Every structure is written in C-alpha cells, then in structure tokens.
Amino acid sequence: MTSEPAFPHLDDAALAALAPETLAVAAGRPERGPDSPVNPEIVLSSTFVGLGGVGEGSRGYARFSNPTWEPFEDAVGKLEGSPLPALLFSSGMGAVAAAMSLVPVGGVLVAPRHSYSGTLGLAQLKAERGELTLLEVDIDDTEAAVAALDGADALWVESPTNPMMEVADLPALVAAARTAGVLVIVDNTFSTPLGQKPLGVGADVVVHSATKYLAGHSDVLLGVAVTASEQLRGRLHQHRTLHGAIAGPVEAWLGLRGLRTLALRVERSQATAGELARRLEAHPAVVRVRYPGLPSDPGHERAAAQLTGFGSIVSIELDGAEAADAFVSRVALWLPATSLGGVESTIERRRRHAAEPLTVPEGLVRLSVGIENVEDLWEDLRQSLESGL
Ligand SMILES: *Cc1c(COP(=O)(O)O)cnc(C)c1O
C-alpha cells in the first residue's frame, strides 16, 4: 500500500494566532489532501442522510446546519477572536433579531439613539408591544449611557454610529455593564473585526451585517453573530433554527469569497476616506465633516485609542436638505444609493428615509468610500460641490 503524501496544515490554534489579514485568507479552507479543492464546495441539499447517532450522520436538515456555512462561520469567529465559530444568518437583521431575542421578555434594553434604523425599528416595535423597555442614549456620552444601565438587562452598542459617526468608549461601557450584570451586544459592522474586536474587551455578542464589509461586493445579504459563550451561542442557534433566517449556500460561499480580500479593501478605502475627509473639511461648501480620523472630530481621541483604523464612512453636512439632494444628484462616479461597505463608493442623504432619527441633520450626506482611485473620487465630489456654489 502506498502512503499518501503528507500536507502540513495549521491547526485551529495556529490559525487563530495569525495576523487578521492572513486569517481572512487562510481560515475556512477545506482539509488539505491530494487533489483537494482550495475552496469549499457549495452543498445544495435541503436534507442529509443519517440515522442520528454519533458517526451515523447527525446533520439532519439544512435549516439546522449546512456544510457551506461552516467555513465562513469558522473564519469570522476567528477574526473576532472567538474560540467558537460565528453563526451565519440570511441578513444582518436576521443576526440583529437573534441577538435582540436575548433580552428577556419585559426587560430593559439600552441602545444608541443613532443605531442602524432597522435595529432601532425592531427595538421600538418590541417596545410598542410591551416586550421590552427601550432606553435610547447618546452612546458617546459615557456618563449618560452608564447611568442608563442601572436596572437594565442589555446594552446595544454601535461604534462609530450610523450615520453620525459618534465613537463610544467601548471598554468603559463594557466594564460598567459587567459590573451591573448587563449583557453587551455590539454591532461591529462599521469597524469590522480589523478595526476593533469587542469580544476582546468583554462584550458578550458581536453582530455584523456581513452584507457590508465582510462580503464587500454589494451582491449578497448576509449577517453573522459571534459569541465566546457556548450557552449564548446555543440560544442564538436555536433562534436561527426556529425563526428560519438561514443563509442560502450560494450566498454563504460568496460571503467567504468576499472575506478573502477584506483587509485589502478596508486598508484602501480607509486611507481614501481619510484623504477625502481632509479635503471635504477644507471645502467652503461643506458645513461640517464627521470622520473619527480627523483631529478636529469630537470622537478622534477615543477612536485613536480604541480602533486600529478610522473606517471608510465619512458623513458631511451641507447647508440643508435641498443643497444635499442637489449635491447627491450631480455625482456621476459615486453611486447614489443606500448601503455601504462595498468596493464601489455610495452616497446618500440619510434623512430621505422616513425611519431616520430626527436628530440626524437634514443636510447630512453619508459617504461610503470604496476602493476606486482617490483623485477620481475627489474630482466627482468637487465638481458636484462647486457646480452648486
Ligand atoms: C446594514 C446594517 C444592518 C442590517 O443588515 P442587513 O444585512 O441589511 O440586514 C445592521 N447594522 C448596521 C450597522 C448596518 O449598516
């Protein structure tokens, strides 16, 4: 009998110790063997053969688990620094809903006033139905947020917030929440695990709209929830199984495919965002720029201390809704569209959405910076700003 050639490979511990940009490329690969594929296969099956016992096939039905989810779940779990794989959902809101189900019935949820509108909408709906009490806070006001934790059951954090770009003092909030026995859930969509790892400072659950940076190409909707607690993961898994917000295998595969270039995309778009923020701040047609990378930004010091990057979202304020709408209507390279985190730059006036909080200025335009050339992006913004002067 000929012995098969050995293919050295990194075990889980060795993989988890890699730099994040390496991890995004190396994690979630099929086992190495002669002629093994380098990418996972897409398994299109709604059910799996098995008798249910150990070694007899226990996967069951594709709403419980699917082999195509697992490489992506494994990679995202490791990127967030969890010993457990992430749980994949059909959308960011699928993951948000599962995480929010951890708030006990009748419990108190503290959340940022400027949370993602879907998250806030879900929390408000639950509050209207008497399922929970919602306390909205300015999440960059640590003192107010900590005061709200008295008697609370869960704290929801987004940082930086959408679209106001407020930066939370995450370590201080988590420490106060732990002392008060309050569960902490962090929506890490804006920062990505390359910018901050909330589990590392003691948060209980991290959620992402993987539709955004993790998948990165505006071609799928996906969500993930990550926790280092077996017990919480069990509850999130149960929620996914019973509510059915499961990802399709093709979408899961695309998610992992997108994740491979996460570090390159974030590095480029972040550098470009910083440069555009500086130029926009110096432009006379721009009233205000919110970008934590600008030394003038109120969140700058905190962001510099807590984040390994300032992100790729820049919010600017123009002189009212009309000026902002006109500005957005004149760009030709930037895509006037909602959503963010794709390779293509998108731009929108946020208050055009009825669900946007009224504390977001009418003239606020959110820019999601993609990976295009910085001069091309600037020229498009500049011509639009200046044809309105
Ligand atoms: C888009 C988004 C969501 C919702 O994700 P979907 O994939 O659209 O369901 C949640 N949180 C943040 C911060 C987002 O930007």
GROMACS .gro file of C-alpha atoms and ligand atoms in nm:
model
  404
    1MET     CA    1   0.000   0.000   0.000
    2THR     CA    2   0.141   0.342  -0.093
    3SER     CA    3   0.118   0.601   0.180
    4GLU     CA    4  -0.042   0.934   0.089
    5PRO     CA    5   0.187   1.236   0.080
    6ALA     CA    6   0.160   1.450   0.392
    7PHE     CA    7   0.028   1.803   0.355
    8PRO     CA    8   0.127   2.015   0.651
    9HIS     CA    9  -0.151   2.240   0.774
   10LEU     CA   10  -0.213   2.487   1.055
   11ASP     CA   11  -0.436   2.367   1.335
   12ASP     CA   12  -0.708   2.590   1.486
   13ALA     CA   13  -0.477   2.739   1.749
   14ALA     CA   14  -0.206   2.822   1.492
   15LEU     CA   15  -0.464   2.979   1.261
   16ALA     CA   16  -0.614   3.189   1.539
   17ALA     CA   17  -0.267   3.328   1.617
   18LEU     CA   18  -0.221   3.464   1.263
   19ALA     CA   19  -0.248   3.832   1.175
   20PRO     CA   20  -0.607   3.917   1.075
   21GLU     CA   21  -0.523   3.982   0.711
   22THR     CA   22  -0.367   3.635   0.691
   23LEU     CA   23  -0.654   3.478   0.881
   24ALA     CA   24  -0.908   3.624   0.639
   25VAL     CA   25  -0.727   3.440   0.360
   26ALA     CA   26  -0.624   3.118   0.535
   27ALA     CA   27  -0.922   3.030   0.756
   28GLY     CA   28  -1.215   2.821   0.637
   29ARG     CA   29  -1.017   2.621   0.377
   30PRO     CA   30  -1.104   2.258   0.305
   31GLU     CA   31  -0.875   1.995   0.455
   32ARG     CA   32  -0.558   1.955   0.251
   33GLY     CA   33  -0.512   1.629   0.066
   34PRO     CA   34  -0.411   1.507  -0.278
   35ASP     CA   35  -0.623   1.700  -0.533
   36SER     CA   36  -0.834   1.865  -0.265
   37PRO     CA   37  -1.001   2.187  -0.379
   38VAL     CA   38  -0.871   2.510  -0.226
   39ASN     CA   39  -1.222   2.648  -0.184
   40PRO     CA   40  -1.518   2.485  -0.011
   41GLU     CA   41  -1.780   2.322  -0.225
   42ILE     CA   42  -2.132   2.458  -0.241
   43VAL     CA   43  -2.365   2.197  -0.094
   44LEU     CA   44  -2.713   2.228  -0.242
   45SER     CA   45  -2.919   1.993  -0.032
   46SER     CA   46  -3.215   2.052   0.196
   47THR     CA   47  -3.160   1.733   0.392
   48PHE     CA   48  -2.880   1.493   0.484
   49VAL     CA   49  -2.868   1.118   0.508
   50GLY     CA   50  -2.826   0.990   0.861
   51LEU     CA   51  -2.954   0.777   1.143
   52GLY     CA   52  -2.884   1.046   1.401
   53GLY     CA   53  -2.628   0.868   1.617
   54VAL     CA   54  -2.260   0.956   1.655
   55GLY     CA   55  -2.083   0.854   1.335
   56GLU     CA   56  -2.416   0.770   1.175
   57GLY     CA   57  -2.490   1.115   1.037
   58SER     CA   58  -2.634   1.378   1.270
   59ARG     CA   59  -2.651   1.686   1.048
   60GLY     CA   60  -3.017   1.632   0.978
   61TYR     CA   61  -3.191   1.910   0.791
   62ALA     CA   62  -3.043   2.216   0.618
   63ARG     CA   63  -3.224   2.464   0.842
   64PHE     CA   64  -3.022   2.323   1.135
   65SER     CA   65  -2.683   2.327   0.964
   66ASN     CA   66  -2.525   2.339   0.623
   67PRO     CA   67  -2.164   2.248   0.536
   68THR     CA   68  -2.136   2.556   0.311
   69TRP     CA   69  -2.199   2.791   0.606
   70GLU     CA   70  -1.925   2.647   0.820
   71PRO     CA   71  -1.604   2.774   0.655
   72PHE     CA   72  -1.739   3.131   0.665
   73GLU     CA   73  -1.859   3.087   1.024
   74ASP     CA   74  -1.522   2.947   1.120
   75ALA     CA   75  -1.330   3.235   0.959
   76VAL     CA   76  -1.547   3.513   1.104
   77GLY     CA   77  -1.541   3.355   1.451
   78LYS     CA   78  -1.161   3.350   1.445
   79LEU     CA   79  -1.140   3.706   1.308
   80GLU     CA   80  -1.350   3.828   1.602
   81GLY     CA   81  -1.120   3.638   1.839
   82SER     CA   82  -1.381   3.384   1.950
   83PRO     CA   83  -1.295   3.020   2.025
   84LEU     CA   84  -1.637   2.936   1.873
   85PRO     CA   85  -1.748   2.967   1.512
   86ALA     CA   86  -1.981   3.254   1.422
   87LEU     CA   87  -2.343   3.185   1.330
   88LEU     CA   88  -2.443   3.285   0.981
   89PHE     CA   89  -2.783   3.443   0.908
   90SER     CA   90  -2.970   3.540   0.593
   91SER     CA   91  -2.914   3.911   0.663
   92GLY     CA   92  -2.771   4.149   0.918
   93MET     CA   93  -3.124   4.197   1.054
   94GLY     CA   94  -3.154   3.820   1.095
   95ALA     CA   95  -2.850   3.832   1.324
   96VAL     CA   96  -2.974   4.152   1.497
   97ALA     CA   97  -3.314   3.990   1.566
   98ALA     CA   98  -3.148   3.679   1.711
   99ALA     CA   99  -2.922   3.890   1.933
  100MET     CA  100  -3.215   4.107   2.048
  101SER     CA  101  -3.406   3.791   2.143
  102LEU     CA  102  -3.151   3.754   2.426
  103VAL     CA  103  -3.320   4.046   2.604
  104PRO     CA  104  -3.564   3.881   2.848
  105VAL     CA  105  -3.936   3.948   2.797
  106GLY     CA  106  -4.020   4.266   2.985
  107GLY     CA  107  -3.651   4.353   3.014
  108VAL     CA  108  -3.477   4.686   2.961
  109LEU     CA  109  -3.262   4.745   2.654
  110VAL     CA  110  -3.028   5.045   2.636
  111ALA     CA  111  -2.939   5.139   2.277
  112PRO     CA  112  -2.776   5.427   2.089
  113ARG     CA  113  -3.014   5.695   1.963
  114HIS     CA  114  -2.832   5.669   1.631
  115SER     CA  115  -2.837   5.292   1.591
  116TYR     CA  116  -2.892   5.143   1.248
  117SER     CA  117  -3.253   5.227   1.156
  118GLY     CA  118  -3.359   4.860   1.127
  119THR     CA  119  -3.219   4.780   1.471
  120LEU     CA  120  -3.393   5.079   1.622
  121GLY     CA  121  -3.715   4.993   1.433
  122LEU     CA  122  -3.714   4.639   1.573
  123ALA     CA  123  -3.643   4.758   1.927
  124GLN     CA  124  -3.919   5.021   1.900
  125LEU     CA  125  -4.164   4.761   1.770
  126LYS     CA  126  -4.086   4.532   2.063
  127ALA     CA  127  -4.125   4.827   2.299
  128GLU     CA  128  -4.466   4.916   2.149
  129ARG     CA  129  -4.578   4.557   2.202
  130GLY     CA  130  -4.467   4.564   2.563
  131GLU     CA  131  -4.197   4.302   2.502
  132LEU     CA  132  -3.922   4.527   2.632
  133THR     CA  133  -3.847   4.879   2.752
  134LEU     CA  134  -3.616   5.074   2.523
  135LEU     CA  135  -3.387   5.346   2.659
  136GLU     CA  136  -3.219   5.547   2.385
  137VAL     CA  137  -2.892   5.716   2.481
  138ASP     CA  138  -2.618   5.918   2.317
  139ILE     CA  139  -2.364   5.638   2.312
  140ASP     CA  140  -2.065   5.878   2.306
  141ASP     CA  141  -2.188   6.025   2.636
  142THR     CA  142  -2.039   5.756   2.860
  143GLU     CA  143  -2.178   5.901   3.181
  144ALA     CA  144  -2.537   5.903   3.048
  145ALA     CA  145  -2.503   5.555   2.897
  146VAL     CA  146  -2.363   5.411   3.220
  147ALA     CA  147  -2.640   5.579   3.423
  148ALA     CA  148  -2.899   5.412   3.197
  149LEU     CA  149  -2.754   5.068   3.280
  150ASP     CA  150  -2.898   5.079   3.631
  151GLY     CA  151  -3.174   4.818   3.620
  152ALA     CA  152  -3.110   4.735   3.254
  153ASP     CA  153  -3.081   4.387   3.104
  154ALA     CA  154  -2.888   4.454   2.785
  155LEU     CA  155  -2.675   4.724   2.625
  156TRP     CA  156  -2.661   4.757   2.247
  157VAL     CA  157  -2.356   4.938   2.110
  158GLU     CA  158  -2.272   5.067   1.767
  159SER     CA  159  -1.945   5.250   1.729
  160PRO     CA  160  -1.895   5.454   1.524
  161THR     CA  161  -2.269   5.516   1.495
  162ASN     CA  162  -2.460   5.528   1.170
  163PRO     CA  163  -2.460   5.793   1.024
  164MET     CA  164  -2.347   6.038   1.295
  165MET     CA  165  -2.007   5.871   1.344
  166GLU     CA  166  -2.013   5.909   1.722
  167VAL     CA  167  -1.748   5.698   1.894
  168ALA     CA  168  -1.837   5.503   2.210
  169ASP     CA  169  -1.593   5.437   2.491
  170LEU     CA  170  -1.639   5.063   2.448
  171PRO     CA  171  -1.404   4.938   2.727
  172ALA     CA  172  -1.564   5.175   2.980
  173LEU     CA  173  -1.919   5.078   2.876
  174VAL     CA  174  -1.840   4.706   2.884
  175ALA     CA  175  -1.677   4.735   3.226
  176ALA     CA  176  -1.979   4.920   3.368
  177ALA     CA  177  -2.219   4.672   3.208
  178ARG     CA  178  -2.034   4.373   3.352
  179THR     CA  179  -2.043   4.526   3.699
  180ALA     CA  180  -2.418   4.582   3.659
  181GLY     CA  181  -2.475   4.231   3.518
  182VAL     CA  182  -2.591   4.375   3.184
  183LEU     CA  183  -2.547   4.175   2.862
  184VAL     CA  184  -2.346   4.366   2.596
  185ILE     CA  185  -2.419   4.328   2.225
  186VAL     CA  186  -2.202   4.518   1.976
  187ASP     CA  187  -2.291   4.577   1.613
  188ASN     CA  188  -1.940   4.581   1.466
  189THR     CA  189  -2.044   4.634   1.103
  190PHE     CA  190  -1.879   4.977   1.067
  191SER     CA  191  -1.545   4.891   1.227
  192THR     CA  192  -1.511   4.535   1.102
  193PRO     CA  193  -1.300   4.295   1.313
  194LEU     CA  194  -0.995   4.467   1.164
  195GLY     CA  195  -1.088   4.791   1.341
  196GLN     CA  196  -1.195   4.655   1.681
  197LYS     CA  197  -1.265   4.322   1.850
  198PRO     CA  198  -1.543   4.382   2.104
  199LEU     CA  199  -1.526   4.028   2.249
  200GLY     CA  200  -1.167   4.106   2.346
  201VAL     CA  201  -1.279   4.387   2.576
  202GLY     CA  202  -1.553   4.171   2.728
  203ALA     CA  203  -1.863   4.218   2.511
  204ASP     CA  204  -2.092   3.913   2.508
  205VAL     CA  205  -2.215   3.911   2.147
  206VAL     CA  206  -2.096   4.074   1.824
  207VAL     CA  207  -2.323   4.107   1.523
  208HIS     CA  208  -2.247   4.218   1.170
  209SER     CA  209  -2.435   4.299   0.861
  210ALA     CA  210  -2.198   4.083   0.654
  211THR     CA  211  -2.377   4.236   0.356
  212LYS     CA  212  -2.138   4.529   0.408
  213TYR     CA  213  -1.761   4.497   0.456
  214LEU     CA  214  -1.729   4.124   0.525
  215ALA     CA  215  -1.883   4.020   0.192
  216GLY     CA  216  -1.786   4.354   0.042
  217HIS     CA  217  -1.925   4.350  -0.313
  218SER     CA  218  -2.291   4.453  -0.277
  219ASP     CA  219  -2.401   4.122  -0.424
  220VAL     CA  220  -2.541   3.937  -0.122
  221LEU     CA  221  -2.728   3.994   0.202
  222LEU     CA  222  -2.581   3.809   0.499
  223GLY     CA  223  -2.547   3.851   0.874
  224VAL     CA  224  -2.336   3.696   1.147
  225ALA     CA  225  -2.349   3.671   1.524
  226VAL     CA  226  -2.039   3.580   1.724
  227THR     CA  227  -2.001   3.494   2.091
  228ALA     CA  228  -1.742   3.317   2.302
  229SER     CA  229  -2.016   3.172   2.526
  230GLU     CA  230  -2.141   2.821   2.447
  231GLN     CA  231  -2.465   2.899   2.627
  232LEU     CA  232  -2.536   3.219   2.430
  233ARG     CA  233  -2.435   3.054   2.106
  234GLY     CA  234  -2.683   2.776   2.178
  235ARG     CA  235  -2.964   3.030   2.223
  236LEU     CA  236  -2.870   3.219   1.906
  237HIS     CA  237  -2.852   2.893   1.714
  238GLN     CA  238  -3.192   2.792   1.846
  239HIS     CA  239  -3.335   3.128   1.738
  240ARG     CA  240  -3.192   3.084   1.388
  241THR     CA  241  -3.331   2.731   1.359
  242LEU     CA  242  -3.679   2.821   1.486
  243HIS     CA  243  -3.719   3.157   1.310
  244GLY     CA  244  -3.559   3.031   0.991
  245ALA     CA  245  -3.341   3.327   0.888
  246ILE     CA  246  -3.084   3.097   0.728
  247ALA     CA  247  -2.842   3.190   0.452
  248GLY     CA  248  -2.854   3.021   0.114
  249PRO     CA  249  -2.544   2.813   0.036
  250VAL     CA  250  -2.453   3.027  -0.267
  251GLU     CA  251  -2.472   3.344  -0.057
  252ALA     CA  252  -2.259   3.183   0.214
  253TRP     CA  253  -1.999   3.090  -0.045
  254LEU     CA  254  -1.996   3.445  -0.184
  255GLY     CA  255  -1.956   3.577   0.168
  256LEU     CA  256  -1.639   3.378   0.221
  257ARG     CA  257  -1.518   3.467  -0.126
  258GLY     CA  258  -1.560   3.836  -0.037
  259LEU     CA  259  -1.397   3.796   0.304
  260ARG     CA  260  -1.069   3.685   0.142
  261THR     CA  261  -0.996   4.046   0.037
  262LEU     CA  262  -1.135   4.218   0.348
  263ALA     CA  263  -0.801   4.356   0.466
  264LEU     CA  264  -0.701   4.494   0.124
  265ARG     CA  265  -1.041   4.656   0.071
  266VAL     CA  266  -1.051   4.809   0.417
  267GLU     CA  267  -0.693   4.936   0.400
  268ARG     CA  268  -0.753   5.110   0.068
  269SER     CA  269  -1.098   5.252   0.138
  270GLN     CA  270  -0.992   5.370   0.482
  271ALA     CA  271  -0.687   5.554   0.350
  272THR     CA  272  -0.901   5.716   0.081
  273ALA     CA  273  -1.172   5.808   0.335
  274GLY     CA  274  -0.911   5.988   0.546
  275GLU     CA  275  -0.785   6.189   0.248
  276LEU     CA  276  -1.136   6.277   0.127
  277ALA     CA  277  -1.240   6.379   0.480
  278ARG     CA  278  -0.944   6.622   0.496
  279ARG     CA  279  -1.029   6.775   0.156
  280LEU     CA  280  -1.401   6.797   0.235
  281GLU     CA  281  -1.328   6.966   0.567
  282ALA     CA  282  -1.131   7.235   0.383
  283HIS     CA  283  -1.406   7.293   0.123
  284PRO     CA  284  -1.619   7.607   0.168
  285ALA     CA  285  -1.944   7.434   0.059
  286VAL     CA  286  -1.915   7.180   0.342
  287VAL     CA  287  -2.057   7.291   0.677
  288ARG     CA  288  -1.919   7.003   0.883
  289VAL     CA  289  -1.741   6.670   0.842
  290ARG     CA  290  -1.780   6.378   1.081
  291TYR     CA  291  -1.493   6.133   1.046
  292PRO     CA  292  -1.315   5.997   1.354
  293GLY     CA  293  -0.982   6.013   1.171
  294LEU     CA  294  -0.989   6.394   1.159
  295PRO     CA  295  -0.806   6.552   1.454
  296SER     CA  296  -1.093   6.806   1.474
  297ASP     CA  297  -1.355   6.530   1.519
  298PRO     CA  298  -1.509   6.502   1.868
  299GLY     CA  299  -1.451   6.125   1.862
  300HIS     CA  300  -1.092   6.142   1.738
  301GLU     CA  301  -0.903   6.084   2.061
  302ARG     CA  302  -1.121   5.793   2.165
  303ALA     CA  303  -1.109   5.638   1.818
  304ALA     CA  304  -0.730   5.674   1.807
  305ALA     CA  305  -0.703   5.494   2.141
  306GLN     CA  306  -0.956   5.217   2.069
  307LEU     CA  307  -0.967   5.147   1.696
  308THR     CA  308  -0.693   5.016   1.470
  309GLY     CA  309  -0.846   5.215   1.184
  310PHE     CA  310  -1.088   5.504   1.145
  311GLY     CA  311  -1.311   5.329   0.893
  312SER     CA  312  -1.437   5.411   0.546
  313ILE     CA  313  -1.755   5.606   0.621
  314VAL     CA  314  -1.749   5.985   0.611
  315SER     CA  315  -2.056   6.193   0.697
  316ILE     CA  316  -2.072   6.551   0.577
  317GLU     CA  317  -2.325   6.820   0.643
  318LEU     CA  318  -2.429   7.059   0.368
  319ASP     CA  319  -2.648   7.364   0.406
  320GLY     CA  320  -2.988   7.193   0.431
  321ALA     CA  321  -3.181   6.918   0.253
  322GLU     CA  322  -3.201   7.098  -0.080
  323ALA     CA  323  -2.826   7.154  -0.107
  324ALA     CA  324  -2.762   6.794  -0.001
  325ASP     CA  325  -3.011   6.649  -0.253
  326ALA     CA  326  -2.863   6.863  -0.531
  327PHE     CA  327  -2.510   6.754  -0.437
  328VAL     CA  328  -2.605   6.385  -0.449
  329SER     CA  329  -2.791   6.432  -0.779
  330ARG     CA  330  -2.479   6.567  -0.957
  331VAL     CA  331  -2.228   6.290  -0.883
  332ALA     CA  332  -2.157   6.055  -1.170
  333LEU     CA  333  -1.895   5.813  -1.035
  334TRP     CA  334  -2.025   5.776  -0.678
  335LEU     CA  335  -2.345   5.572  -0.677
  336PRO     CA  336  -2.645   5.749  -0.528
  337ALA     CA  337  -2.764   5.450  -0.329
  338THR     CA  338  -2.815   5.332   0.024
  339SER     CA  339  -2.599   5.066   0.189
  340LEU     CA  340  -2.227   5.073   0.242
  341GLY     CA  341  -1.912   4.866   0.264
  342GLY     CA  342  -1.889   4.764  -0.100
  343VAL     CA  343  -1.596   4.806  -0.339
  344GLU     CA  344  -1.796   5.084  -0.509
  345SER     CA  345  -1.841   5.422  -0.341
  346THR     CA  346  -2.200   5.509  -0.249
  347ILE     CA  347  -2.354   5.833  -0.132
  348GLU     CA  348  -2.691   5.931   0.013
  349ARG     CA  349  -2.875   6.194   0.213
  350ARG     CA  350  -2.988   5.996   0.511
  351ARG     CA  351  -3.296   6.194   0.606
  352ARG     CA  352  -3.457   6.092   0.276
  353HIS     CA  353  -3.552   5.779   0.472
  354ALA     CA  354  -3.860   5.833   0.689
  355ALA     CA  355  -3.716   5.594   0.951
  356GLU     CA  356  -3.405   5.808   1.008
  357PRO     CA  357  -3.396   5.968   1.356
  358LEU     CA  358  -3.493   6.337   1.351
  359THR     CA  359  -3.171   6.421   1.535
  360VAL     CA  360  -2.979   6.345   1.212
  361PRO     CA  361  -2.943   6.680   1.031
  362GLU     CA  362  -3.148   6.725   0.710
  363GLY     CA  363  -2.834   6.819   0.519
  364LEU     CA  364  -2.629   6.517   0.629
  365VAL     CA  365  -2.485   6.312   0.344
  366ARG     CA  366  -2.324   5.977   0.422
  367LEU     CA  367  -2.038   5.866   0.201
  368SER     CA  368  -1.930   5.502   0.191
  369VAL     CA  369  -1.584   5.511   0.039
  370GLY     CA  370  -1.494   5.223  -0.192
  371ILE     CA  371  -1.166   5.116  -0.347
  372GLU     CA  372  -1.157   5.344  -0.652
  373ASN     CA  373  -0.875   5.591  -0.716
  374VAL     CA  374  -0.881   5.876  -0.466
  375GLU     CA  375  -0.838   6.152  -0.730
  376ASP     CA  376  -1.127   6.016  -0.938
  377LEU     CA  377  -1.348   6.007  -0.631
  378TRP     CA  378  -1.245   6.357  -0.525
  379GLU     CA  379  -1.294   6.508  -0.869
  380ASP     CA  380  -1.651   6.377  -0.879
  381LEU     CA  381  -1.729   6.523  -0.536
  382ARG     CA  382  -1.552   6.853  -0.612
  383GLN     CA  383  -1.734   6.917  -0.938
  384SER     CA  384  -2.065   6.847  -0.771
  385LEU     CA  385  -1.990   7.072  -0.472
  386GLU     CA  386  -1.870   7.353  -0.695
  387SER     CA  387  -2.145   7.348  -0.954
  388GLY     CA  388  -2.377   7.437  -0.667
  389LEU     CA  389  -2.179   7.737  -0.542
  390LIG     C1  390  -2.697   4.732   0.707
  390LIG     C2  391  -2.683   4.725   0.853
  390LIG     C3  392  -2.756   4.635   0.929
  390LIG     C4  393  -2.863   4.544   0.868
  390LIG     O1  394  -2.804   4.450   0.784
  390LIG     P1  395  -2.881   4.382   0.656
  390LIG     O2  396  -2.777   4.292   0.603
  390LIG     O3  397  -2.919   4.494   0.566
  390LIG     O4  398  -3.000   4.311   0.710
  390LIG     C5  399  -2.734   4.630   1.066
  390LIG     N1  400  -2.642   4.712   1.125
  390LIG     C6  401  -2.570   4.801   1.054
  390LIG     C7  402  -2.473   4.888   1.124
  390LIG     C8  403  -2.588   4.811   0.916
  390LIG     O5  404  -2.516   4.901   0.847
   0.00000   0.00000   0.00000
